[in-house]
Amino acid sequence: MSRRLLVVGAHSADFVWRAGGAIAAATRAGGVAQVVALSYGERGESGELWKVEGQTVDNVKQSRHAEAEKAASALGAEFVALDFGDYPLEIGEERLGRVVDTVRAFAPDVIVTHTDTDPFNPDHPVAHHAVVRARTLAAGAGVQSGFPTIAPPALFLFEPHQPELCNFTPTTFVDITEVILAKREAMAAMASQVYLQTYYDERAGHRANHARRASGRSEIRYAEAFQRVLPQVVAEL
Amino acid sequence: MSRRLLVVGAHSADFVWRAGGAIAAATRAGGVAQVVALSYGERGESGELWKVEGQTVDNVKQSRHAEAEKAASALGAEFVALDFGDYPLEIGEERLGRVVDTVRAFAPDVIVTHTDTDPFNPDHPVAHHAVVRARTLAAGAGVQSGFPTIAPPALFLFEPHQPELCNFTPTTFVDITEVILAKREAMAAMASQVYLQTYYDERAGHRANHARRASGRSEIRYAEAFQRVLPQVVAEL
Amino acid sequence: MSRRLLVVGAHSADFVWRAGGAIAAATRAGGVAQVVALSYGERGESGELWKVEGQTVDNVKQSRHAEAEKAASALGAEFVALDFGDYPLEIGEERLGRVVDTVRAFAPDVIVTHTDTDPFNPDHPVAHHAVVRARTLAAGAGVQSGFPTIAPPALFLFEPHQPELCNFTPTTFVDITEVILAKREAMAAMASQVYLQTYYDERAGHRANHARRASGRSEIRYAEAFQRVLPQVVAEL
Amino acid sequence: MSRRLLVVGAHSADFVWRAGGAIAAATRAGGVAQVVALSYGERGESGELWKVEGQTVDNVKQSRHAEAEKAASALGAEFVALDFGDYPLEIGEERLGRVVDTVRAFAPDVIVTHTDTDPFNPDHPVAHHAVVRARTLAAGAGVQSGFPTIAPPALFLFEPHQPELCNFTPTTFVDITEVILAKREAMAAMASQVYLQTYYDERAGHRANHARRASGRSEIRYAEAFQRVLPQVVAEL
Amino acid sequence: MSRRLLVVGAHSADFVWRAGGAIAAATRAGGVAQVVALSYGERGESGELWKVEGQTVDNVKQSRHAEAEKAASALGAEFVALDFGDYPLEIGEERLGRVVDTVRAFAPDVIVTHTDTDPFNPDHPVAHHAVVRARTLAAGAGVQSGFPTIAPPALFLFEPHQPELCNFTPTTFVDITEVILAKREAMAAMASQVYLQTYYDERAGHRANHARRASGRSEIRYAEAFQRVLPQVVAEL
Amino acid sequence: MSRRLLVVGAHSADFVWRAGGAIAAATRAGGVAQVVALSYGERGESGELWKVEGQTVDNVKQSRHAEAEKAASALGAEFVALDFGDYPLEIGEERLGRVVDTVRAFAPDVIVTHTDTDPFNPDHPVAHHAVVRARTLAAGAGVQSGFPTIAPPALFLFEPHQPELCNFTPTTFVDITEVILAKREAMAAMASQVYLQTYYDERAGHRANHARRASGRSEIRYAEAFQRVLPQVVAEL
């Protein structure tokens, strides 16, 4: 039963820090993963690149595209860029339609995106609302309709940088112990945000500590945290 | 991998309406289920029995014990009564110790109990707090300790009678289509609360409708709703 | 004291399932009710009609208009369609102005609409925000202003399909025992969503059970649940 | 239809500031009101009296009893003191039974008490939880039971001193314009907390302003705010 | 260490009632304050002016501009009007850019604006979201970027008219005892909303009472309440 | 202006991980700090010690006392043990009185304790409620009373192990860069919970990252997070 995992970020590097392990776990288990970047984070989140004298937006976008492709590749995922622009990211009716088309075309079992709140970021909540709305538009109301629909994907939010201030409560820890090297390789590809690599490596250790406490499974060394938004349907508790 | 399921109710019939299907699903899948009743609900929740002229508390407790055993048996579960009294249910230090012992002795994979709020019931929140505390006392802090511990069980809340007023948000629907006959048989054993049988039968149909919408799985005809309290640890999303 | 009740739905059938009884109760008591549909739900919520070979959007809209008019008529209400389109429903500045005009023209005592959240529907939250904003624009700030105003209507939210996931907490049960036949007749008119009739009929029974528990009034057999948004002003508790 | 109103406060003066107007409105409309004080607030809330040299607890309690009786009388209500002690107020099993008996004996249509949170007061939350539990114990589960029951009273919370910090959201404004003189007379009887008279008089003016904005009824000059806890059952919206 | 304080209101008088004291306190302490009005509140919040026969929007805007300048001057602040129009206030991409430019140009240490919710006002939440987003766009992500950035300002919300209904919880009381005369002078300048002067004068007294209870500092006679949105960084608790 | 800081933990090591830096910052600035342990955490939180063959509760308590004294000393604080027992910690009326006496005797400017929720710990919420109640009992109602009172201390909660699951939202970051060595020395004294040293050292680095983003102050390398419970009273924003 091969799973299809779709990760949508406001900027082209978001997927690496927040869901890189879960992507690698999915592809290693035989699943198919696609990463969609609504923008390159070219203006607001490309710190190292803007230290270069005479830098241009186009050049930053090219570098960020290459980095993201390399990182996605390390995780076994395909990278798709919608290039809507950042700081601010704006998603009107036409762009929403493109997000819906992307979701419908990939027909994921699982969608992962940002939380609805982020007082430190102007684009993350915009991405959240677009993805959540695109998901219901692609899945429809569960009845015959005037447009093609897909089965309703599960919906998860990945961990924001300051969880308690972003309305994030973890419901699900993914054990990424087996794929931590792949995540580190992907993080290493992100040359323009190099300062985050140590941070998220240590964070994976802390989330593993939380996961051990929640489960009693002492073999977990690295984990990522997610918040499931919609109820899960199971055969037993 | 046989699961051990522990369902703790304030009164001896609570488990039937709220978790009867999940119990039957667990035992049918080869699991072991125990039902613990903190009281018989003898004073407050035995409507039909108190219509009998000259009724006594002792007699009601006997009838309720027989009913609960029959219902548990229909679901494949063992029934244990702690007989703490109801309306009000009071759980002091000594009784809390008995709940801890019960949890430790059974060593469940999953514990299910009431929500923390119920403006229509004086005993349900008392049961919630005792069970939640007993669970952490039995599991300890995940380190060596001065008392025997068990692996930390998953914790779920079952559906209260007025969900939105009881701080209940479903995170998990259990498909009980295959075991609905067992649940109906268990409900039929509860002669003292006969008016609830139609209600919870229809409710299982409605929750199935919700589960179909959440999952796209059209074969679900009956479901029960639960709220998972602690994070789940998984291998992939 | 004849009451004026305005019910605004994202799609043309929403009012029937969620507020049909309250509408019938209002008109039977001598009140005047208007139903406003922001769209026909023609693309996303017309399941049965799209099973017809060669179906078109225009044809679906005509069928839906006829159904809604028939249902409104069974409840004693007038039906008004704004035809903004569905899946997605978009309400920009000009369309908001039309909603404001509609509210101002009818000058209701009570407005009823969707909740602010619905993870299963892309249009319901859009409708909520437009109606709430239109209400304050029509009523103004309670002072003289540069445009005509109406007295501030009470604001209620009707019950969504999955209440706990839609930020819905009932504050008000309307006893619809006396008008259940009118509601059933209205539901029967909704041929394109026939599968919801049994569901909402049973739901009315469950809400009556909740209302009996809250009030002690055993004669209530059918009820609908609503959430009052703004404080009520009363002469005594 | 004469209403029976029961107001329960942690200390003997609470009812005056927070619900004096609603009590007067109820009795003026032909209703019957009882005020229950769980303690006299003798140690913690009798500021002026403790300025007297050589003051004793017994003397304070006598003064507070006289004040509360005078105030209750001005509002047309009966005053009952349970004298459980304050700072801290403790309510164990036996005392809870006495609160239940008090509720059952009066058989109110409406109970009013404190909010569940008050970071400025050690006794108010204790009173809240005792009253809420006593209410459900007195009303039972809506079925025949092993003890006498009363019809379930409506439940309101009165306004705390710092509303936003006490988990208080007003759902109901009572127009007390007609009875403001009675409330002022009752407040004037509270010699030991004289500094609160101006505060709550102005507050009644502010709540009237809020009530005017919510209702459009410009004749309201004084109001009190309450939070309804359980759903209301009505014939129409 | 001179502080720079920026107060942004939806309408030109909002700053006076809700933050007039805090502005005066800042400027008296040697700080610099700027008030930005997104609109004049010309259509919806200029009650007295619209009682004048033959009144026009342009004339109202002129009067409001003069009033706001006079009030700002009394508080020692500069007044800037963006004139986006009110009832409804709409802020699209271009206008958002102007708000960002305004924030960046002033480079405040502290920004103060509306709460995110106001069921009595159509424009306040619009202002909130624009200001919060403009703040993050002006400050950037704390790294080098493709546009000029400022240090991240602290963010506060001022007190709305009906706090509990507007999602407002005070975290900070500003002692305005020393500057109450300046605030009164500023309020007196607002001829078009004269009825609010007594209200907010009394409110300052009540908030002082709350501040005394929170701090034990009995010398506070007037205060204003604010909600801090982002964590504070301090040298000690 | 020397500050008095009181930190109350359920177990004798809690203060080190969660508030060690804030304590050292306070004492380095000339303040006085006292640490109160309600229990030694002897049964539930002394992992390493219980690995010793033939270990006894008394012996564990002695070791824990010595460790805590050493750690407190490294931070410049006094250590006080109330020895109420752990797993479970129970605080009845008499013990609450002892906590009140402790608070009153020290007369702190600031109290720091646990959050109100912790699904992984049976004792932390018990400690929270006792400390919050003791604080209001020691401070009284701000008026003359029948017992001695102190000025109301500020109230903070320290960071729990799984913040998002413990109802913790940081409002305040304390910069502990200057005192990190003292905190490390204190942590090193806690031989029975050695596995937490790396965890909380890395955590201090992460909270510094958050503090830098919130304030723009790039010199912060280590920080601790706290949640302020009651409003702050300030001279300007």
Short mmCIF file of C-alpha atoms in Angstrom, two decimals, chain B residues 120 159 161-165 168-170 173 199 202-203 206-207 209-210 213-214, chain C residues 120 159 161-165 168-170 173 199 202-203 206-207 209-210 213-214:
data_model
loop_
_atom_site.label_atom_id
_atom_site.label_comp_id
_atom_site.label_asym_id
_atom_site.label_seq_id
_atom_site.Cartn_x
_atom_site.Cartn_y
_atom_site.Cartn_z
CA PHE B 120 -25.07 17.30 33.12
CA GLU B 159 -18.09 10.37 23.47
CA HIS B 161 -23.95 12.59 25.78
CA GLN B 162 -23.71 16.28 24.81
CA PRO B 163 -20.29 16.45 23.14
CA GLU B 164 -19.94 20.19 22.48
CA LEU B 165 -20.79 21.03 26.09
CA PHE B 168 -15.09 16.80 23.47
CA THR B 169 -13.54 17.00 20.00
CA PRO B 170 -13.37 13.73 18.08
CA PHE B 173 -13.53 7.31 14.55
CA TYR B 199 -30.32 6.97 20.66
CA GLU B 202 -28.70 6.18 15.54
CA ARG B 203 -25.65 7.99 16.85
CA HIS B 206 -24.28 9.50 12.29
CA ARG B 207 -20.69 9.01 13.35
CA ASN B 209 -21.51 9.41 8.13
CA HIS B 210 -18.85 11.70 9.63
CA ARG B 213 -16.75 12.21 4.96
CA ALA B 214 -13.38 12.28 6.72
CA PHE C 120 -15.16 19.80 5.25
CA GLU C 159 -25.67 23.54 13.35
CA HIS C 161 -22.61 18.77 9.84
CA GLN C 162 -19.71 17.95 12.17
CA PRO C 163 -20.30 20.35 15.07
CA GLU C 164 -17.23 19.72 17.25
CA LEU C 165 -14.90 20.24 14.28
CA PHE C 168 -19.89 25.09 17.21
CA THR C 169 -21.23 25.10 20.77
CA PRO C 170 -25.01 25.09 21.11
CA PHE C 173 -32.33 24.70 21.37
CA TYR C 199 -29.82 12.04 9.04
CA GLU C 202 -32.78 11.62 13.57
CA ARG C 203 -30.61 14.58 14.54
CA HIS C 206 -31.22 13.74 19.43
CA ARG C 207 -31.24 17.48 19.93
CA ASN C 209 -33.15 14.60 23.96
CA HIS C 210 -30.45 17.18 24.79
CA ARG C 213 -32.02 17.14 29.69
CA ALA C 214 -31.25 20.86 29.75
#
